[in-house]
Structures are given as structure tokens and as C-alpha cells.
PDB file of C-alpha atoms in Angstrom:
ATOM      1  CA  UNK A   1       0.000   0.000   0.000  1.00 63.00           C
ATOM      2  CA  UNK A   2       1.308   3.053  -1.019  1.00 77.00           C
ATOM      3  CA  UNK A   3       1.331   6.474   1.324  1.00 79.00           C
ATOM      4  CA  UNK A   4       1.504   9.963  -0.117  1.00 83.00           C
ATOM      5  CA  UNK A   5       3.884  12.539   0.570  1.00 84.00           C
ATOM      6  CA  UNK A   6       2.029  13.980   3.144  1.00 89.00           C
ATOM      7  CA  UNK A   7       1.454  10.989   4.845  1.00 88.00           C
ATOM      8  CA  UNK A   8       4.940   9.898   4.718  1.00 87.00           C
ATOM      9  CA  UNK A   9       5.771  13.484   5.897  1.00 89.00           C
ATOM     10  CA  UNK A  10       3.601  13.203   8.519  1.00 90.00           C
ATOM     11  CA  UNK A  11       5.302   9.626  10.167  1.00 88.00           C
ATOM     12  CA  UNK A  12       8.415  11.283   9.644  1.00 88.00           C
ATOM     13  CA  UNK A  13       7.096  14.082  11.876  1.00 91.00           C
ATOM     14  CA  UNK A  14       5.646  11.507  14.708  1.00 91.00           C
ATOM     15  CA  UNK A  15       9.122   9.297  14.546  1.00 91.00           C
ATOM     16  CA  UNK A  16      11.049  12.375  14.892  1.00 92.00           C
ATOM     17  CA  UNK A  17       8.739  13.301  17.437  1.00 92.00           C
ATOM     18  CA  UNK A  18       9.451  10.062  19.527  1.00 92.00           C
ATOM     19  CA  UNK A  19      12.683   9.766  18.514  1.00 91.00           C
ATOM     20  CA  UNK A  20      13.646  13.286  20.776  1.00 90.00           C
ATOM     21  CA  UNK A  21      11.246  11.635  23.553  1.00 90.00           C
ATOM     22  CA  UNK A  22      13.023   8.242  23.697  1.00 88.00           C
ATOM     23  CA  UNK A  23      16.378   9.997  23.857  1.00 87.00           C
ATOM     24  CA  UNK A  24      15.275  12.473  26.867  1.00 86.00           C
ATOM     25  CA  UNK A  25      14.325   9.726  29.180  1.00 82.00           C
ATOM     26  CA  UNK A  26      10.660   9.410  28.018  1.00 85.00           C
ATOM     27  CA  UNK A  27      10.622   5.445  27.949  1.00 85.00           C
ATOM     28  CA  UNK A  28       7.477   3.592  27.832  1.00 87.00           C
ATOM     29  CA  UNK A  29       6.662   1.068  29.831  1.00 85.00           C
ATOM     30  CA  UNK A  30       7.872  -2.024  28.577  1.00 82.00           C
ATOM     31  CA  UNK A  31      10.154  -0.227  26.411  1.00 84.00           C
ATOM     32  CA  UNK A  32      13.692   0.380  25.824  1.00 85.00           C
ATOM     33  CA  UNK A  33      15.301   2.982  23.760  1.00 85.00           C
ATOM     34  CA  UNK A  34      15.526   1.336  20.729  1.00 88.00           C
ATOM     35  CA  UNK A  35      14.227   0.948  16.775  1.00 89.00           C
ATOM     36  CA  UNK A  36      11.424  -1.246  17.957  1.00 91.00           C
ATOM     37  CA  UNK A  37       9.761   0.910  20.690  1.00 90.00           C
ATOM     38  CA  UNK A  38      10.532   3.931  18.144  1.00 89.00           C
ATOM     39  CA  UNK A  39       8.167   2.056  15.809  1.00 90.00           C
ATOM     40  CA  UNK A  40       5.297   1.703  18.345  1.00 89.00           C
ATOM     41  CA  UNK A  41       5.681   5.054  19.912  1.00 90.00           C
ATOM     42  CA  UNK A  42       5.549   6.457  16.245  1.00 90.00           C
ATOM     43  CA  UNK A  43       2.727   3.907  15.075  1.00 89.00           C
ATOM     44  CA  UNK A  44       4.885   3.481  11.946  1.00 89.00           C
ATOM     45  CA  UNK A  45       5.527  -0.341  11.338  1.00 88.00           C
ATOM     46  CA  UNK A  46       9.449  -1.577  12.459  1.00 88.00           C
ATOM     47  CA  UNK A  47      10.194  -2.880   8.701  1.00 87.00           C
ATOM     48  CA  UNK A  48      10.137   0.745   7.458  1.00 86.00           C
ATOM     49  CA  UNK A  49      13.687   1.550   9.487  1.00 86.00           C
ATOM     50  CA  UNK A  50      15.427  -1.763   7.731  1.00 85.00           C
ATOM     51  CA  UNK A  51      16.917  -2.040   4.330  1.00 76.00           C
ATOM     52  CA  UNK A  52      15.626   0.566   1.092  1.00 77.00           C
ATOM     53  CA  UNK A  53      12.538   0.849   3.349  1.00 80.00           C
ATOM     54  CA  UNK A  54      10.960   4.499   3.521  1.00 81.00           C
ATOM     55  CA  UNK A  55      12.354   5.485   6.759  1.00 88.00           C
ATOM     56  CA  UNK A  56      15.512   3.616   6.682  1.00 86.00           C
ATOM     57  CA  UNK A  57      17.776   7.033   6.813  1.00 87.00           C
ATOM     58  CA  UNK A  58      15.685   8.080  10.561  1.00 90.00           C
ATOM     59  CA  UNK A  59      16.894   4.581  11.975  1.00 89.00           C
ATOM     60  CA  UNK A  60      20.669   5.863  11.077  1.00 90.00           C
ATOM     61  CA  UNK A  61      19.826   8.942  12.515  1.00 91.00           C
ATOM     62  CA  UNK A  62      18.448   7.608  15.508  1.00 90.00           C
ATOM     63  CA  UNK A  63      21.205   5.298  16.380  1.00 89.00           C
ATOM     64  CA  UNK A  64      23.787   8.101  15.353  1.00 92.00           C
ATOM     65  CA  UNK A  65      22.401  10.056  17.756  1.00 90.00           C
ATOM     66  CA  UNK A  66      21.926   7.836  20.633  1.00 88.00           C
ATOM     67  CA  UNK A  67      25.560   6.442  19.819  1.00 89.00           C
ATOM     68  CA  UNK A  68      26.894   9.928  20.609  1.00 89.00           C
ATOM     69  CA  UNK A  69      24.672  10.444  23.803  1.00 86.00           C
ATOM     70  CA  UNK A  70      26.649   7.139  24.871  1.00 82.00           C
ATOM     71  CA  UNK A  71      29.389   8.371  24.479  1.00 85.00           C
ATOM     72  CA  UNK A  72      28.697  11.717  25.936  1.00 85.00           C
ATOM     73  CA  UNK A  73      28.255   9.413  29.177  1.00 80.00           C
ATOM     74  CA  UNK A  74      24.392   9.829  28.756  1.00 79.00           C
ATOM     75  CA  UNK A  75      22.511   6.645  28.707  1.00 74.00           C
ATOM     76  CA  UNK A  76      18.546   7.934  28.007  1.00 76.00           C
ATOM     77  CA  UNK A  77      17.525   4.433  29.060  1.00 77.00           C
ATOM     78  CA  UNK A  78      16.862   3.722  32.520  1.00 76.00           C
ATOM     79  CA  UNK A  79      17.337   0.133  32.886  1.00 80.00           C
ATOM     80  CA  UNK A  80      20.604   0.309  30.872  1.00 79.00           C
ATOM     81  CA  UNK A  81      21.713   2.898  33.193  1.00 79.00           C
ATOM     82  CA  UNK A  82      20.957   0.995  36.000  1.00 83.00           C
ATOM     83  CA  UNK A  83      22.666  -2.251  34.134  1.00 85.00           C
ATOM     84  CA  UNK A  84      25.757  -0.115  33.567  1.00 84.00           C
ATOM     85  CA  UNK A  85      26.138   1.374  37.409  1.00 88.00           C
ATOM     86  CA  UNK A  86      25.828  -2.679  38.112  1.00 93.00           C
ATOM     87  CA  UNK A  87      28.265  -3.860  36.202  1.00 95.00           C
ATOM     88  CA  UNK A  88      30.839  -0.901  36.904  1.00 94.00           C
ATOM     89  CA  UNK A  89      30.012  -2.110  40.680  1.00 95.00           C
ATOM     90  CA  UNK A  90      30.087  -5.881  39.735  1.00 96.00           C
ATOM     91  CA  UNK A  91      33.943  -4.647  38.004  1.00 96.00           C
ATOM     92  CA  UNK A  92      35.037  -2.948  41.325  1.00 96.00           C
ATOM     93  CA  UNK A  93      33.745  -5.489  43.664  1.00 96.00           C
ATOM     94  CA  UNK A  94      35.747  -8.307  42.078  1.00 96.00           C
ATOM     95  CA  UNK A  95      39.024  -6.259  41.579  1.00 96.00           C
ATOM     96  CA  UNK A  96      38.826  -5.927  45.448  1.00 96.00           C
ATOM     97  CA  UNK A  97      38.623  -9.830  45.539  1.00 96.00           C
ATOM     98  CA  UNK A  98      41.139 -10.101  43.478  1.00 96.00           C
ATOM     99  CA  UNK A  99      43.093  -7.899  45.597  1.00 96.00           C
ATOM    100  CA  UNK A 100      42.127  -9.763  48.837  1.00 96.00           C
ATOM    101  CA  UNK A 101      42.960 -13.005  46.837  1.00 96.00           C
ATOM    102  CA  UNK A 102      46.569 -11.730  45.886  1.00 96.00           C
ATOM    103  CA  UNK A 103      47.267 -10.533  49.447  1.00 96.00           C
ATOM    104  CA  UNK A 104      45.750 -13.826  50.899  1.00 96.00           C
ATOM    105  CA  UNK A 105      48.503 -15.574  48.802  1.00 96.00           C
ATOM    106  CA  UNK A 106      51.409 -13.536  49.408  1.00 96.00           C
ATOM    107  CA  UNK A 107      50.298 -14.260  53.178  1.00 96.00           C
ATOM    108  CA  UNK A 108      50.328 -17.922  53.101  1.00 96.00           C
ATOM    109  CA  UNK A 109      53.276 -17.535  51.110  1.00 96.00           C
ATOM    110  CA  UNK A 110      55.466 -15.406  53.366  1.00 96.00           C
ATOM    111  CA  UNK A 111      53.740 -18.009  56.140  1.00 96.00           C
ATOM    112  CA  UNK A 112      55.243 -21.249  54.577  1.00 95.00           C
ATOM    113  CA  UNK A 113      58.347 -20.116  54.457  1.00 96.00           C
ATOM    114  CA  UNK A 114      58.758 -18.873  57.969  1.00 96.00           C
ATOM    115  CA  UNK A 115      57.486 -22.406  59.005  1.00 95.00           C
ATOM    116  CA  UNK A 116      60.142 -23.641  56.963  1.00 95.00           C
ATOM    117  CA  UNK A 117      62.847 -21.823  58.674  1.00 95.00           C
ATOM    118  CA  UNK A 118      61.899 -22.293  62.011  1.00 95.00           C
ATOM    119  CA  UNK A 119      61.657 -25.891  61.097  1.00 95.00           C
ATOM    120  CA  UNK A 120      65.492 -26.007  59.954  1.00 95.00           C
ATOM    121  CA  UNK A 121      66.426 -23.414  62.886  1.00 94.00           C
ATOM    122  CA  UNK A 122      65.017 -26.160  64.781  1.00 90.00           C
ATOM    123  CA  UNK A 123      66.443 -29.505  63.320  1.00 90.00           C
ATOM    124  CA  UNK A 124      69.825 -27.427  63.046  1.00 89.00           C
ATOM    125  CA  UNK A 125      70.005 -26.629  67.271  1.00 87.00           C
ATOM    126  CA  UNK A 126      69.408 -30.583  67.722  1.00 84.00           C
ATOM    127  CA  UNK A 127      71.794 -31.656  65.787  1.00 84.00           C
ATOM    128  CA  UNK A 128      74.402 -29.361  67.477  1.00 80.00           C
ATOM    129  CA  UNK A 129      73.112 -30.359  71.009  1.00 76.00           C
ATOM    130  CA  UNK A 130      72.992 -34.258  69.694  1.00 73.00           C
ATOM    131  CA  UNK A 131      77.073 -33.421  69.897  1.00 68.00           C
ATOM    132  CA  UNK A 132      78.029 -31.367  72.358  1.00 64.00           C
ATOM    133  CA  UNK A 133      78.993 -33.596  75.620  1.00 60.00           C
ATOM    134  CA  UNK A 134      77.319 -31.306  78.073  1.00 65.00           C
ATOM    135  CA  UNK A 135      74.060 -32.719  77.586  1.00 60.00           C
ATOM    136  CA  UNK A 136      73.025 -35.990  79.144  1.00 68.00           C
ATOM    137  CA  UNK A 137      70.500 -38.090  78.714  1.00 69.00           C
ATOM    138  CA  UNK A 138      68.569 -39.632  81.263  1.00 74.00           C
ATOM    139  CA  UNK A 139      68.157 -43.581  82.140  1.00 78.00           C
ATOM    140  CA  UNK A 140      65.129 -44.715  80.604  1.00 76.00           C
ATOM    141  CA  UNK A 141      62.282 -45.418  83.461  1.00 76.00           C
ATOM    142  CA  UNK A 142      62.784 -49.411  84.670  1.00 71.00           C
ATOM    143  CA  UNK A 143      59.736 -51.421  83.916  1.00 71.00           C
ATOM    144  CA  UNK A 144      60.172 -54.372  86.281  1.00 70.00           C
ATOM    145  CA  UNK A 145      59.052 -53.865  90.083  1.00 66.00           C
ATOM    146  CA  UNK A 146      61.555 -55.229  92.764  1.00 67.00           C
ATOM    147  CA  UNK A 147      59.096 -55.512  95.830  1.00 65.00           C
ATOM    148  CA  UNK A 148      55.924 -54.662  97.160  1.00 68.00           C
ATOM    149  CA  UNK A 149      55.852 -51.000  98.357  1.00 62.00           C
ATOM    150  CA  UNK A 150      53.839 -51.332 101.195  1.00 56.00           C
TER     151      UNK A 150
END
């Protein structure tokens, strides 16, 4: 079905229309800011952004001009802002594990290793005193009993 110019002039005028509301904020419910809830909001069918299609040069402009809000550090879309601030949270939370992790380590580490040299501090002072004559051992207990103790 064909549309006439001032038909088609008019959609353009409603997409443009909800194109500068989707990109303030204005998000439907339900909706995200994106081609498809352009369509609906404009009442112009989502085929008509893709390809040759009539209104194929407003879906370049749209995502053009979201692309730069993005990377003006605007996100227009709620839920992706909120899905952002997560995941930059989600990033710092598990660099400080990461940190914990690597400090753990270095602790157990640094742990082992003093174990390890108080064990040969230790095995090294009984082998000196194992050869030094100074040190005496003592009789080993007897086990048999000679008489009655009472």
C-alpha cells in the first residue's frame, strides 16, 4: 500500500517526534530505547527503518544520535543505566577480591616459608646439642618392680 507525501511526511514528523522523547528519558513502559519501541511510539511499522525501506535514513539517525549520547556518558535508558552502574560495581567489587585473593597468597606464602625456617632453625640446634657432651641423657624409666611397696 502506497502512502503519499504527506502521509509519509507526517510519520516522519511523529518518529522524529518520539525519537527526541526516547532519547530524553521518556521510555514507555515495557520499552527500551531502541528501533522497535521507536516504531510503536511512532505507530509506523518496524520494517520501514530496515533495508531501502521508507524510513531507513531516521533509523541511522536515531542510532547516530543515541551512539553519541553514549558516548557523551548519557545513557537515556533507565534500565541500561541501571545495568551499567551494576556492572561498573560488579567490576570494582571483584578487583577488590582479586586484591584480597593476591594478598591472601602472598600471606600464606610469606607463612610457609617462615614455618620452613623455624623448622630447619630447629632440626639445626638438635643436631648441634645431639654433639656437644654437656648434655646428658637420662636412664630410661625401669619397667620391672623389685618388691611390694607397702
Amino acid at each position: 500500500m502506497r502512502i503519499s507525501a504527506t502521509q509519509r511526511t507526517e510519520n516522519e514528523n511523529r518518529i522524529r517526534a518520539a525519537m527526541d522523547r526516547l532519547l530524553r528519558g521518556e521510555i514507555p513502559p515495557g520499552g527500551k530505547c531502541d528501533i522497535k519501541t521507536l516504531a510503536s511510539e511512532a505507530a509506523v511499522d518496524r520494517t520501514a527503518f530496515y533495508g531501502t525501506r521508507p524510513y531507513g535514513h531516521l533509523r541511522v539517525e536515531f542510532e547516530r544520535r543515541l551512539r553519541a549520547l553514549q558516548d557523551a556518558g548519557e545513557i537515556p535508558d533507565p534500565r541500561e543505566a541501571q545495568i551499567a552502574r551494576l556492572k561498573a560495581e560488579l567490576k570494582a567489587r571483584i578487583a577488590q577480591s582479586d586484591e584480597t585473593i593476591d594478598e591472601l597468597t602472598d600471606f600464606r606464602s610469606q607463612s610457609l616459608a617462615r614455618l620452613a625456617a623455624q623448622h630447619e632453625e630447629i632440626v639445626r640446634l638438635r643436631e648441634a646439642s645431639a654433639g656437644t657432651t654437656q648434655v646428658r641423657r637420662l636412664p630410661a624409666p625401669r619397667t620391672t618392680v623389685i618388691g611390694s611397696c607397702s
